[in-house]
XYZ file of C-alpha atoms in Angstrom:
474
model
C 62.487 -41.973 148.014
C 58.995 -43.296 147.366
C 56.745 -43.398 150.399
C 55.316 -46.827 151.219
C 53.080 -45.701 154.072
C 50.384 -43.120 154.451
C 51.757 -39.617 155.172
C 51.346 -38.611 158.836
C 49.038 -35.757 157.803
C 46.515 -38.329 156.532
C 46.721 -40.759 159.436
C 43.217 -41.930 160.338
C 41.746 -40.359 157.182
C 41.937 -43.387 154.882
C 38.803 -45.509 154.609
C 39.283 -48.968 153.108
C 36.980 -51.984 152.627
C 36.089 -53.389 156.031
C 35.733 -49.948 157.589
C 32.081 -49.398 158.474
C 32.245 -45.970 156.772
C 33.198 -47.503 153.443
C 29.645 -48.349 152.337
C 28.641 -44.683 152.595
C 31.723 -43.406 150.742
C 32.353 -45.892 147.945
C 29.760 -44.738 145.404
C 28.229 -41.735 143.693
C 24.594 -40.702 143.404
C 24.171 -42.656 140.169
C 26.735 -45.480 140.252
C 28.177 -48.056 142.666
C 31.941 -48.516 142.881
C 34.639 -50.380 144.788
C 37.665 -48.120 145.218
C 40.721 -49.444 147.013
C 40.352 -46.572 149.451
C 38.761 -43.207 150.139
C 40.883 -40.417 151.598
C 39.229 -37.639 153.618
C 41.702 -34.710 153.704
C 40.804 -31.642 155.729
C 43.113 -28.975 154.254
C 44.530 -28.078 150.829
C 47.931 -29.344 151.959
C 46.409 -32.698 152.877
C 44.772 -32.848 149.435
C 48.240 -32.379 147.952
C 49.579 -35.179 150.182
C 46.720 -37.405 148.997
C 47.603 -36.759 145.344
C 51.252 -37.619 145.949
C 50.307 -40.763 147.883
C 48.083 -41.990 145.054
C 50.723 -41.273 142.427
C 53.449 -43.025 144.372
C 51.274 -46.136 144.516
C 50.266 -45.871 140.868
C 46.584 -45.645 141.796
C 43.964 -43.997 139.580
C 42.494 -40.926 141.246
C 38.848 -39.862 141.412
C 37.971 -36.542 143.025
C 34.650 -35.978 144.782
C 33.104 -32.786 146.059
C 29.455 -33.797 146.208
C 29.055 -37.138 144.485
C 26.019 -36.083 142.422
C 27.963 -36.248 139.148
C 25.784 -38.045 136.615
C 28.727 -39.712 134.878
C 29.803 -41.441 138.094
C 33.407 -40.297 137.688
C 33.748 -39.107 141.294
C 34.493 -42.680 142.321
C 36.288 -45.600 140.686
C 37.095 -49.284 141.007
C 40.467 -50.235 142.464
C 41.774 -46.696 142.710
C 41.767 -43.920 145.290
C 38.937 -41.459 145.861
C 39.924 -38.069 147.243
C 36.750 -36.986 149.014
C 36.661 -33.257 149.772
C 33.647 -33.322 152.093
C 35.721 -32.192 155.089
C 36.773 -29.036 153.205
C 33.416 -27.368 153.684
C 34.031 -23.921 155.188
C 31.995 -20.967 153.943
C 33.348 -17.535 154.932
C 32.251 -14.011 154.051
C 35.577 -12.313 153.347
C 34.207 -8.823 152.682
C 30.543 -8.082 153.248
C 30.713 -4.749 151.426
C 32.076 -6.239 148.180
C 30.096 -9.484 148.732
C 33.287 -11.543 148.408
C 32.794 -15.075 149.755
C 35.252 -17.952 150.126
C 33.675 -21.371 149.672
C 35.565 -24.634 149.996
C 34.932 -27.270 147.359
C 33.464 -29.928 149.653
C 30.622 -27.768 150.930
C 27.104 -28.530 149.705
C 25.062 -25.692 148.244
C 22.475 -26.026 151.010
C 25.183 -25.146 153.543
C 26.339 -22.218 151.394
C 22.815 -20.798 151.166
C 22.189 -21.213 154.893
C 25.497 -19.535 155.809
C 25.021 -16.562 153.488
C 21.361 -15.911 154.307
C 22.013 -13.821 157.471
C 24.110 -11.471 155.310
C 21.352 -11.119 152.715
C 23.563 -12.838 150.132
C 23.157 -15.788 147.779
C 25.003 -17.531 144.964
C 23.090 -18.929 141.982
C 24.279 -22.494 142.159
C 22.245 -25.333 140.730
C 18.830 -26.520 141.828
C 19.448 -28.985 144.673
C 20.972 -28.421 148.086
C 22.878 -31.711 148.140
C 25.069 -30.874 145.135
C 28.713 -30.264 146.006
C 30.356 -26.929 145.317
C 33.462 -28.188 143.516
C 31.964 -30.061 140.586
C 29.301 -27.468 139.854
C 31.564 -24.436 140.243
C 34.163 -25.817 137.835
C 31.640 -26.995 135.209
C 29.373 -23.961 134.920
C 26.517 -23.611 137.389
C 22.994 -23.220 135.962
C 21.076 -22.101 139.029
C 17.747 -20.669 140.104
C 18.939 -17.111 139.382
C 20.813 -17.885 136.182
C 19.074 -15.343 133.937
C 19.688 -12.464 136.345
C 22.984 -13.598 137.883
C 24.583 -15.692 135.140
C 26.466 -18.925 135.694
C 28.217 -19.617 138.981
C 31.583 -19.537 137.178
C 30.863 -16.005 135.936
C 31.237 -14.731 139.499
C 34.290 -16.737 140.557
C 37.066 -14.229 141.253
C 39.865 -16.542 142.419
C 40.542 -20.216 143.055
C 42.939 -22.359 145.066
C 44.071 -25.397 143.082
C 46.125 -28.498 143.893
C 48.036 -29.481 140.756
C 49.070 -32.986 139.769
C 52.562 -32.570 141.253
C 51.104 -31.638 144.662
C 51.699 -27.903 144.284
C 49.024 -25.614 145.750
C 48.409 -22.598 143.504
C 46.203 -19.524 143.765
C 44.870 -18.395 140.402
C 42.938 -15.298 139.383
C 42.800 -12.918 136.441
C 46.300 -11.582 137.201
C 48.071 -14.679 138.572
C 48.070 -17.950 136.606
C 45.400 -16.533 134.263
C 45.408 -19.598 131.975
C 44.705 -21.891 134.907
C 42.001 -19.481 136.064
C 40.443 -19.579 132.586
C 40.294 -23.355 132.287
C 38.948 -24.128 135.771
C 35.887 -22.000 134.978
C 34.085 -24.533 132.821
C 36.673 -27.322 132.394
C 38.309 -27.661 135.788
C 38.226 -31.441 136.061
C 41.259 -31.968 133.819
C 43.585 -29.305 135.243
C 43.766 -30.005 138.975
C 41.701 -30.154 142.143
C 40.058 -26.835 142.949
C 39.839 -26.821 146.739
C 38.374 -23.346 147.298
C 36.644 -20.555 145.380
C 36.337 -16.849 145.991
C 32.963 -15.846 144.584
C 31.143 -12.528 144.345
C 27.712 -13.249 145.799
C 24.460 -11.466 144.975
C 22.236 -9.461 147.318
C 19.206 -11.752 147.590
C 16.974 -12.464 150.572
C 13.566 -13.565 149.310
C 12.425 -14.814 145.929
C 9.073 -15.357 144.279
C 8.420 -19.064 143.782
C 5.663 -20.474 141.588
C 4.730 -24.089 140.891
C 2.663 -24.365 137.712
C 1.242 -27.348 135.820
C -0.145 -26.909 132.306
C -1.095 -29.350 129.577
C 1.526 -29.246 126.818
C 0.287 -29.980 123.323
C 2.015 -32.561 121.125
C 2.802 -29.989 118.418
C 5.255 -28.216 120.749
C 3.277 -24.959 120.877
C 3.252 -24.888 124.692
C 7.000 -25.391 124.918
C 7.570 -22.711 122.290
C 5.338 -20.233 124.154
C 7.240 -20.961 127.376
C 10.517 -20.066 125.665
C 9.028 -16.996 123.979
C 7.792 -15.637 127.298
C 11.231 -16.112 128.849
C 12.833 -14.286 125.930
C 10.588 -11.249 126.595
C 10.419 -11.416 130.381
C 12.626 -9.409 132.742
C 15.815 -11.199 133.681
C 14.651 -11.614 137.245
C 12.573 -14.581 136.014
C 14.236 -17.997 135.717
C 12.351 -21.241 135.155
C 12.813 -24.980 135.074
C 10.287 -27.438 133.631
C 9.678 -31.172 133.352
C 7.629 -32.806 130.580
C 5.592 -35.784 131.821
C 3.417 -37.983 129.532
C -0.312 -37.214 129.945
C -2.495 -39.154 127.523
C -1.757 -38.000 123.958
C -0.010 -34.877 125.260
C 2.092 -34.080 128.332
C 2.027 -32.153 131.565
C 4.555 -29.347 131.670
C 5.439 -28.900 135.326
C 7.115 -25.509 135.709
C 9.056 -24.088 138.640
C 9.426 -20.340 138.246
C 11.734 -18.257 140.437
C 11.748 -14.449 140.460
C 14.623 -12.556 142.041
C 12.297 -10.079 143.715
C 11.654 -9.092 147.314
C 7.875 -8.917 146.957
C 5.103 -11.095 145.565
C 3.651 -7.956 143.940
C 6.793 -7.684 141.802
C 6.924 -11.403 141.052
C 3.336 -12.088 139.976
C 3.288 -10.081 136.707
C 6.303 -12.057 135.457
C 4.750 -15.391 136.378
C 1.163 -14.846 135.218
C 1.805 -15.215 131.454
C 3.048 -18.763 132.125
C -0.453 -19.662 133.329
C -1.790 -19.088 129.816
C 0.671 -21.089 127.687
C -1.454 -24.254 127.952
C -4.545 -25.571 129.706
C -3.888 -24.724 133.348
C -3.998 -27.724 135.682
C -2.649 -26.252 138.926
C -0.561 -23.400 140.247
C 0.683 -21.768 143.416
C 2.827 -18.690 144.050
C 4.688 -17.861 147.265
C 7.434 -15.600 148.553
C 10.198 -17.678 150.179
C 13.722 -17.164 151.524
C 16.354 -18.118 148.949
C 17.653 -21.075 151.052
C 14.246 -22.747 150.605
C 15.256 -23.445 146.993
C 18.376 -25.398 148.007
C 17.268 -26.603 151.402
C 19.274 -28.500 153.996
C 16.387 -31.006 153.808
C 17.952 -32.072 150.496
C 21.089 -33.396 152.180
C 21.549 -37.150 151.929
C 24.220 -39.784 151.389
C 25.047 -40.845 147.828
C 25.159 -44.633 147.560
C 24.386 -45.272 143.892
C 20.653 -45.086 144.534
C 19.658 -43.473 141.219
C 21.196 -45.237 138.192
C 20.380 -43.529 134.904
C 21.731 -42.478 131.538
C 21.589 -38.744 130.826
C 22.464 -36.416 127.987
C 21.695 -32.775 127.201
C 21.478 -30.193 124.468
C 21.795 -26.428 124.456
C 19.244 -24.941 122.059
C 17.868 -21.761 120.625
C 14.185 -22.645 120.778
C 12.144 -22.758 117.580
C 9.159 -24.764 116.337
C 11.267 -27.745 115.267
C 13.113 -27.900 118.585
C 9.849 -27.673 120.548
C 8.315 -30.524 118.523
C 11.459 -32.620 118.988
C 11.322 -32.151 122.754
C 7.685 -33.202 122.894
C 8.502 -36.252 120.775
C 11.336 -37.160 123.148
C 8.956 -36.927 126.122
C 5.936 -38.712 124.648
C 7.150 -40.847 121.740
C 7.697 -44.619 121.693
C 11.283 -44.277 122.985
C 10.484 -41.727 125.640
C 12.852 -40.023 128.040
C 12.331 -37.846 131.080
C 12.764 -34.360 129.600
C 13.820 -31.407 131.741
C 14.114 -27.834 130.466
C 16.024 -24.954 132.016
C 15.895 -21.384 130.814
C 19.303 -19.830 130.245
C 20.041 -16.678 128.235
C 19.851 -13.350 130.023
C 23.012 -12.632 131.991
C 24.593 -15.872 130.748
C 24.733 -14.403 127.274
C 26.355 -11.145 128.399
C 29.711 -12.904 128.798
C 32.106 -13.197 125.860
C 32.343 -16.878 124.784
C 36.153 -16.654 125.010
C 36.212 -15.374 128.602
C 35.798 -18.819 130.222
C 35.957 -22.471 129.170
C 32.132 -22.434 128.994
C 31.650 -21.108 125.461
C 27.849 -21.375 125.091
C 26.720 -17.778 125.319
C 23.876 -17.432 122.803
C 21.377 -20.252 123.483
C 18.172 -19.758 125.481
C 17.354 -23.328 126.612
C 19.174 -26.215 128.249
C 17.302 -29.476 127.560
C 18.162 -32.639 129.507
C 17.087 -36.183 128.638
C 17.266 -39.114 131.055
C 16.296 -42.782 130.965
C 16.299 -45.230 133.849
C 16.893 -49.007 134.022
C 16.053 -51.246 132.311
C 16.391 -48.655 129.539
C 19.904 -47.649 128.553
C 21.890 -45.614 126.097
C 20.265 -47.069 122.989
C 16.808 -46.005 124.167
C 18.075 -42.549 125.114
C 19.714 -42.072 121.702
C 16.475 -43.067 119.977
C 14.437 -40.651 122.098
C 16.925 -37.794 121.760
C 17.838 -38.065 118.062
C 15.622 -35.201 116.857
C 16.606 -32.981 119.795
C 20.288 -33.625 119.114
C 19.764 -32.527 115.515
C 18.625 -29.090 116.784
C 21.452 -28.786 119.341
C 24.487 -26.569 119.045
C 26.202 -27.293 122.355
C 26.133 -29.224 125.621
C 26.831 -28.707 129.325
C 29.386 -30.933 131.041
C 27.475 -31.345 134.313
C 24.486 -33.004 132.620
C 26.379 -35.437 130.398
C 26.321 -39.012 131.702
C 28.444 -40.556 128.931
C 31.726 -38.661 128.763
C 33.590 -39.443 125.532
C 35.260 -37.601 122.657
C 31.942 -36.807 120.987
C 30.702 -35.269 124.246
C 33.931 -33.259 124.544
C 33.390 -31.760 121.111
C 29.828 -30.708 121.987
C 30.773 -29.325 125.395
C 34.001 -27.593 124.320
C 33.558 -26.680 120.642
C 36.184 -25.405 118.239
C 38.851 -23.097 119.597
C 37.571 -23.547 123.156
C 38.129 -27.305 122.924
C 41.630 -26.882 121.519
C 42.545 -24.512 124.346
C 41.017 -26.778 127.013
C 42.917 -29.823 125.746
C 46.175 -27.860 125.595
C 45.788 -26.557 129.139
C 44.833 -29.953 130.553
C 48.089 -31.315 129.164
C 50.092 -28.298 130.279
C 48.913 -28.405 133.879
C 48.604 -32.194 134.093
C 51.097 -33.631 131.578
C 50.801 -37.181 132.928
C 47.013 -37.286 132.826
C 46.571 -37.798 136.571
C 43.200 -36.021 136.539
C 42.328 -36.496 132.858
C 38.546 -36.813 132.533
C 36.978 -39.669 130.612
C 35.899 -37.211 127.922
C 39.450 -35.930 127.310
C 40.539 -36.139 123.670
C 42.768 -39.179 123.184
C 46.348 -37.974 123.313
C 45.285 -34.348 123.031
C 47.503 -31.602 121.685
C 50.948 -31.168 123.126
C 51.690 -28.110 125.252
C 52.404 -24.970 123.288
C 55.871 -24.973 121.713
C 58.391 -23.432 124.050
C 55.961 -23.536 127.009
C 57.156 -26.093 129.561
C 54.877 -27.652 132.104
C 54.371 -25.036 134.838
C 56.035 -27.406 137.290
C 58.825 -28.669 135.026
C 60.933 -31.407 136.533
C 58.053 -33.077 138.373
C 58.429 -36.875 138.158
C 56.017 -38.363 135.666
C 53.686 -41.262 136.402
C 56.188 -43.509 134.606
C 59.305 -42.166 136.259
C 57.969 -41.354 139.696
C 55.432 -44.110 140.310
C 55.524 -47.890 140.218
C 54.432 -49.604 137.000
C 51.434 -51.313 138.627
C 49.282 -50.204 141.560
C 50.379 -51.144 145.041
C 47.594 -52.301 147.351
C 46.562 -49.948 150.106
C 47.261 -51.410 153.550
C 44.336 -51.383 155.935
C 44.485 -48.444 158.330
C 44.242 -48.890 162.063
C 40.681 -47.518 161.891
C 39.770 -50.054 159.193
C 41.111 -52.988 161.167
C 39.023 -51.944 164.131
C 35.934 -51.413 161.980
C 35.661 -47.849 163.290
């Protein structure tokens, strides 16, 4: 029998329009939305109840861990948002093996602060307000990426709520196909509610802020990449190209996984000579300073933008294209992140993130009143040098983006597994291939017999009744 009321486990956890909390929960970092309701489950079982409730009402589902997602897909209009922010525990399961359990709704600032007393850290993006779930299912290009690899490379097990409301634990030995797909393409398979991750022993890091003039011919950008290719893996950098007369300022943040400034400085110093030096500073800081709790803020659609990205192996043509994108007539904000190192140690077939040979992640962004047309014009030459893309920095999810993010055999396997684990498309991302391949012949859905959206849900969405809290304006 189809439920017509909120399950008892979720009583008081539904926020609808009219509730004073709604304004702070309706949107993402980049987009404003008007969902019919936002559910705030506190346990994996409550997440499963939320999925069933949405399906029974025929409501589209958006899942949110942090809300930073550039595509804005962690909210919707007229549907239900399952907000995981209350699932935010961080526990050290085994200090000796550095095994950590992190729930998907935690922010990386909280993770860093919790692990610091143990001398542990997880390389996990570059901002403390980013949620664990979205980053740790898409990849995870963090401040230690060249020495540590991607966040997904150190995930050892996951807990997942599937589209039928089943809660599953997956690892290399149990549900290995599910474990494969959630490391790089998790959004279309289910809701990952918790991760077991092998952390790294890190207390302090060398941190340098450097500004150099970058020449229009791309030589500065090329020298930056060449130094990273030669440098010890302990060095990871991020850079922004900002117009500066006929050239640009290259503002570099360099992080060295080293416990002493004496060890860090020799790796950083060559970066001071890649262009005319404008400013620099080097410090030794605790790792949590990189993803500080000072970063924490609400996401209310305050930063609209259009973003795309390219994974590159840097050469002269790519460096010139990046400078053109940053300084040309249709200019974009250009960010560069060094990858390579430990990222490229992993076999491309081991996870759903197949890009294991490039050395640079380049990101292009435009802001209103500019839109996609301006970004395409600015990025055309960069795109011509690209041979891949990263899902977490793609603001326009579509089939073309899918093919760049999940190329070839990886894309075919991702599409197959999305349909196998979610045959009714409950969680299907906007970039999912239309229709997609059918599940492998002879391989039924892992939860065969689950009612489909058509059979088990009404043909049109039912409105969500206001909760008692909403009526009171609590």
